[in-house]
């Protein structure tokens, strides 16, 4: 009798663990899909078109940007970055090639990191974008960039 009860308990526990893992996988897939949409429909498009309004919707207001561009240190607040985007010719208007590519997205609960590449003007940026899910929306909370040789 004890063996039967222990077996039943173990079976129920295993089923519960499988259900939790399946829920977590589904949640991660949904989060990855949501972040992919943010990147493709707002981030890449906003950079390409120079659309500051679209970009400001996907960044947390306190976002900081760090890295290096052509070997020089790069550090900006979100306000400085958006001002630069607003006051430059957009890649779309320049007629030069532009490409945004998602390399990887890793999600852990309400945080995520997206690794992307952005080719624009004469730059090849390799970027790490930190996301946090705030009020149900995935927002960029930190941006790290490095201009790499092709």
PDB file of C-alpha atoms in Angstrom:
ATOM      1  CA  UNK A   1       0.000   0.000   0.000  1.00  0.00           C
ATOM      2  CA  UNK A   2       2.829   2.400   0.915  1.00  0.00           C
ATOM      3  CA  UNK A   3       4.563   1.630  -2.353  1.00  0.00           C
ATOM      4  CA  UNK A   4       1.399   2.392  -4.301  1.00  0.00           C
ATOM      5  CA  UNK A   5       0.923   5.706  -2.484  1.00  0.00           C
ATOM      6  CA  UNK A   6       4.578   6.699  -2.984  1.00  0.00           C
ATOM      7  CA  UNK A   7       4.396   5.815  -6.663  1.00  0.00           C
ATOM      8  CA  UNK A   8       1.210   7.860  -7.097  1.00  0.00           C
ATOM      9  CA  UNK A   9       2.760  10.809  -5.245  1.00  0.00           C
ATOM     10  CA  UNK A  10       5.917  10.670  -7.365  1.00  0.00           C
ATOM     11  CA  UNK A  11       3.860  10.449 -10.561  1.00  0.00           C
ATOM     12  CA  UNK A  12       1.780  13.501  -9.592  1.00  0.00           C
ATOM     13  CA  UNK A  13       4.921  15.443  -8.638  1.00  0.00           C
ATOM     14  CA  UNK A  14       6.598  14.611 -11.958  1.00  0.00           C
ATOM     15  CA  UNK A  15       3.486  15.612 -13.905  1.00  0.00           C
ATOM     16  CA  UNK A  16       3.391  18.924 -12.011  1.00  0.00           C
ATOM     17  CA  UNK A  17       7.075  19.580 -12.754  1.00  0.00           C
ATOM     18  CA  UNK A  18       6.519  18.824 -16.449  1.00  0.00           C
ATOM     19  CA  UNK A  19       3.525  21.182 -16.528  1.00  0.00           C
ATOM     20  CA  UNK A  20       5.546  23.951 -14.860  1.00  0.00           C
ATOM     21  CA  UNK A  21       8.434  23.478 -17.291  1.00  0.00           C
ATOM     22  CA  UNK A  22       6.022  23.543 -20.232  1.00  0.00           C
ATOM     23  CA  UNK A  23       4.459  26.763 -18.914  1.00  0.00           C
ATOM     24  CA  UNK A  24       7.917  28.311 -18.484  1.00  0.00           C
ATOM     25  CA  UNK A  25       8.907  27.285 -22.040  1.00  0.00           C
ATOM     26  CA  UNK A  26       5.687  28.743 -23.448  1.00  0.00           C
ATOM     27  CA  UNK A  27       6.224  31.934 -21.453  1.00  0.00           C
ATOM     28  CA  UNK A  28       9.823  32.229 -22.718  1.00  0.00           C
ATOM     29  CA  UNK A  29       8.659  31.662 -26.300  1.00  0.00           C
ATOM     30  CA  UNK A  30       6.014  34.365 -25.902  1.00  0.00           C
ATOM     31  CA  UNK A  31       8.596  36.719 -24.408  1.00  0.00           C
ATOM     32  CA  UNK A  32      11.070  35.996 -27.215  1.00  0.00           C
ATOM     33  CA  UNK A  33       8.319  36.673 -29.768  1.00  0.00           C
ATOM     34  CA  UNK A  34       7.413  39.960 -28.053  1.00  0.00           C
ATOM     35  CA  UNK A  35      11.063  41.073 -27.936  1.00  0.00           C
ATOM     36  CA  UNK A  36      11.525  40.078 -31.583  1.00  0.00           C
ATOM     37  CA  UNK A  37       8.560  42.290 -32.466  1.00  0.00           C
ATOM     38  CA  UNK A  38      10.025  45.201 -30.471  1.00  0.00           C
ATOM     39  CA  UNK A  39      13.328  44.797 -32.307  1.00  0.00           C
ATOM     40  CA  UNK A  40      11.948  44.340 -35.810  1.00  0.00           C
ATOM     41  CA  UNK A  41       8.966  46.692 -35.743  1.00  0.00           C
ATOM     42  CA  UNK A  42      10.325  49.480 -33.547  1.00  0.00           C
ATOM     43  CA  UNK A  43      14.070  49.285 -32.913  1.00  0.00           C
ATOM     44  CA  UNK A  44      15.450  48.523 -36.381  1.00  0.00           C
ATOM     45  CA  UNK A  45      12.678  50.452 -38.129  1.00  0.00           C
ATOM     46  CA  UNK A  46      13.063  53.431 -35.784  1.00  0.00           C
ATOM     47  CA  UNK A  47      16.823  53.578 -36.356  1.00  0.00           C
ATOM     48  CA  UNK A  48      16.408  53.167 -40.131  1.00  0.00           C
ATOM     49  CA  UNK A  49      13.760  55.872 -40.436  1.00  0.00           C
ATOM     50  CA  UNK A  50      15.147  58.140 -37.710  1.00  0.00           C
ATOM     51  CA  UNK A  51      11.796  57.866 -35.912  1.00  0.00           C
ATOM     52  CA  UNK A  52      12.504  59.194 -32.406  1.00  0.00           C
ATOM     53  CA  UNK A  53       8.865  58.781 -31.323  1.00  0.00           C
ATOM     54  CA  UNK A  54       8.926  55.082 -32.131  1.00  0.00           C
ATOM     55  CA  UNK A  55      12.300  54.604 -30.449  1.00  0.00           C
ATOM     56  CA  UNK A  56      11.318  56.468 -27.279  1.00  0.00           C
ATOM     57  CA  UNK A  57       8.405  54.050 -26.761  1.00  0.00           C
ATOM     58  CA  UNK A  58      10.722  51.023 -26.452  1.00  0.00           C
ATOM     59  CA  UNK A  59      13.328  52.518 -24.123  1.00  0.00           C
ATOM     60  CA  UNK A  60      13.052  52.926 -20.372  1.00  0.00           C
ATOM     61  CA  UNK A  61      13.448  56.623 -19.557  1.00  0.00           C
ATOM     62  CA  UNK A  62      16.659  56.053 -17.565  1.00  0.00           C
ATOM     63  CA  UNK A  63      18.421  53.959 -20.196  1.00  0.00           C
ATOM     64  CA  UNK A  64      22.166  54.455 -20.574  1.00  0.00           C
ATOM     65  CA  UNK A  65      24.192  53.624 -23.687  1.00  0.00           C
ATOM     66  CA  UNK A  66      27.861  52.596 -23.569  1.00  0.00           C
ATOM     67  CA  UNK A  67      30.477  51.152 -25.864  1.00  0.00           C
ATOM     68  CA  UNK A  68      32.970  52.185 -28.475  1.00  0.00           C
ATOM     69  CA  UNK A  69      32.631  53.640 -31.953  1.00  0.00           C
ATOM     70  CA  UNK A  70      35.622  53.591 -34.301  1.00  0.00           C
ATOM     71  CA  UNK A  71      37.795  52.815 -31.277  1.00  0.00           C
ATOM     72  CA  UNK A  72      36.544  55.792 -29.264  1.00  0.00           C
ATOM     73  CA  UNK A  73      34.600  55.484 -25.988  1.00  0.00           C
ATOM     74  CA  UNK A  74      30.861  55.988 -26.335  1.00  0.00           C
ATOM     75  CA  UNK A  75      28.630  56.964 -23.403  1.00  0.00           C
ATOM     76  CA  UNK A  76      25.245  58.653 -23.680  1.00  0.00           C
ATOM     77  CA  UNK A  77      22.017  59.095 -21.835  1.00  0.00           C
ATOM     78  CA  UNK A  78      18.832  58.168 -23.656  1.00  0.00           C
ATOM     79  CA  UNK A  79      18.069  61.855 -24.140  1.00  0.00           C
ATOM     80  CA  UNK A  80      21.463  62.467 -25.780  1.00  0.00           C
ATOM     81  CA  UNK A  81      21.046  59.399 -28.006  1.00  0.00           C
ATOM     82  CA  UNK A  82      17.538  60.361 -29.169  1.00  0.00           C
ATOM     83  CA  UNK A  83      18.702  63.932 -29.807  1.00  0.00           C
ATOM     84  CA  UNK A  84      21.490  62.534 -32.019  1.00  0.00           C
ATOM     85  CA  UNK A  85      18.997  60.390 -33.950  1.00  0.00           C
ATOM     86  CA  UNK A  86      16.666  63.377 -34.396  1.00  0.00           C
ATOM     87  CA  UNK A  87      19.457  65.613 -35.692  1.00  0.00           C
ATOM     88  CA  UNK A  88      21.118  63.287 -38.187  1.00  0.00           C
ATOM     89  CA  UNK A  89      20.126  62.174 -41.635  1.00  0.00           C
ATOM     90  CA  UNK A  90      18.336  58.856 -41.290  1.00  0.00           C
ATOM     91  CA  UNK A  91      19.821  55.808 -42.982  1.00  0.00           C
ATOM     92  CA  UNK A  92      16.619  55.667 -45.055  1.00  0.00           C
ATOM     93  CA  UNK A  93      17.121  59.205 -46.362  1.00  0.00           C
ATOM     94  CA  UNK A  94      20.856  58.668 -46.914  1.00  0.00           C
ATOM     95  CA  UNK A  95      20.266  55.900 -49.452  1.00  0.00           C
ATOM     96  CA  UNK A  96      23.062  53.876 -47.876  1.00  0.00           C
ATOM     97  CA  UNK A  97      22.594  50.192 -46.996  1.00  0.00           C
ATOM     98  CA  UNK A  98      20.977  49.333 -43.683  1.00  0.00           C
ATOM     99  CA  UNK A  99      20.532  45.965 -42.061  1.00  0.00           C
ATOM    100  CA  UNK A 100      19.334  44.957 -38.613  1.00  0.00           C
ATOM    101  CA  UNK A 101      19.826  41.343 -37.562  1.00  0.00           C
ATOM    102  CA  UNK A 102      18.868  39.477 -34.403  1.00  0.00           C
ATOM    103  CA  UNK A 103      21.619  37.069 -33.342  1.00  0.00           C
ATOM    104  CA  UNK A 104      20.149  35.777 -30.088  1.00  0.00           C
ATOM    105  CA  UNK A 105      17.570  36.521 -27.413  1.00  0.00           C
ATOM    106  CA  UNK A 106      17.884  35.086 -23.910  1.00  0.00           C
ATOM    107  CA  UNK A 107      14.979  35.415 -21.498  1.00  0.00           C
ATOM    108  CA  UNK A 108      15.039  34.788 -17.755  1.00  0.00           C
ATOM    109  CA  UNK A 109      11.713  35.602 -16.117  1.00  0.00           C
ATOM    110  CA  UNK A 110      11.224  39.373 -16.512  1.00  0.00           C
ATOM    111  CA  UNK A 111      14.693  40.157 -17.887  1.00  0.00           C
ATOM    112  CA  UNK A 112      16.272  39.457 -21.248  1.00  0.00           C
ATOM    113  CA  UNK A 113      19.334  40.195 -23.362  1.00  0.00           C
ATOM    114  CA  UNK A 114      19.195  40.538 -27.118  1.00  0.00           C
ATOM    115  CA  UNK A 115      22.346  40.312 -29.200  1.00  0.00           C
ATOM    116  CA  UNK A 116      21.914  42.174 -32.478  1.00  0.00           C
ATOM    117  CA  UNK A 117      23.933  43.537 -35.367  1.00  0.00           C
ATOM    118  CA  UNK A 118      23.183  46.825 -37.083  1.00  0.00           C
ATOM    119  CA  UNK A 119      24.875  47.876 -40.321  1.00  0.00           C
ATOM    120  CA  UNK A 120      24.338  51.522 -41.153  1.00  0.00           C
ATOM    121  CA  UNK A 121      26.357  54.241 -42.818  1.00  0.00           C
ATOM    122  CA  UNK A 122      29.967  53.060 -42.517  1.00  0.00           C
ATOM    123  CA  UNK A 123      29.400  51.306 -39.198  1.00  0.00           C
ATOM    124  CA  UNK A 124      28.946  47.669 -38.242  1.00  0.00           C
ATOM    125  CA  UNK A 125      27.564  47.678 -34.734  1.00  0.00           C
ATOM    126  CA  UNK A 126      27.493  44.604 -32.542  1.00  0.00           C
ATOM    127  CA  UNK A 127      25.038  45.369 -29.759  1.00  0.00           C
ATOM    128  CA  UNK A 128      23.851  43.871 -26.496  1.00  0.00           C
ATOM    129  CA  UNK A 129      20.454  45.217 -25.475  1.00  0.00           C
ATOM    130  CA  UNK A 130      19.199  44.553 -21.954  1.00  0.00           C
ATOM    131  CA  UNK A 131      15.431  44.319 -21.627  1.00  0.00           C
ATOM    132  CA  UNK A 132      13.133  44.352 -18.613  1.00  0.00           C
ATOM    133  CA  UNK A 133       9.426  43.624 -18.685  1.00  0.00           C
ATOM    134  CA  UNK A 134       7.755  46.613 -17.049  1.00  0.00           C
ATOM    135  CA  UNK A 135       3.964  46.841 -16.803  1.00  0.00           C
ATOM    136  CA  UNK A 136       3.672  44.032 -19.352  1.00  0.00           C
ATOM    137  CA  UNK A 137       5.920  45.709 -21.944  1.00  0.00           C
ATOM    138  CA  UNK A 138       9.470  44.726 -22.868  1.00  0.00           C
ATOM    139  CA  UNK A 139      11.626  47.857 -22.674  1.00  0.00           C
ATOM    140  CA  UNK A 140      15.316  48.394 -23.408  1.00  0.00           C
ATOM    141  CA  UNK A 141      16.992  49.394 -20.142  1.00  0.00           C
ATOM    142  CA  UNK A 142      20.636  49.358 -21.287  1.00  0.00           C
ATOM    143  CA  UNK A 143      22.413  49.419 -24.639  1.00  0.00           C
ATOM    144  CA  UNK A 144      26.018  48.321 -25.186  1.00  0.00           C
ATOM    145  CA  UNK A 145      27.534  48.804 -28.639  1.00  0.00           C
ATOM    146  CA  UNK A 146      30.817  48.186 -30.360  1.00  0.00           C
ATOM    147  CA  UNK A 147      31.698  49.159 -33.897  1.00  0.00           C
ATOM    148  CA  UNK A 148      33.411  46.102 -35.318  1.00  0.00           C
ATOM    149  CA  UNK A 149      35.440  45.520 -38.447  1.00  0.00           C
ATOM    150  CA  UNK A 150      33.500  43.670 -41.105  1.00  0.00           C
TER     151      UNK A 150
END
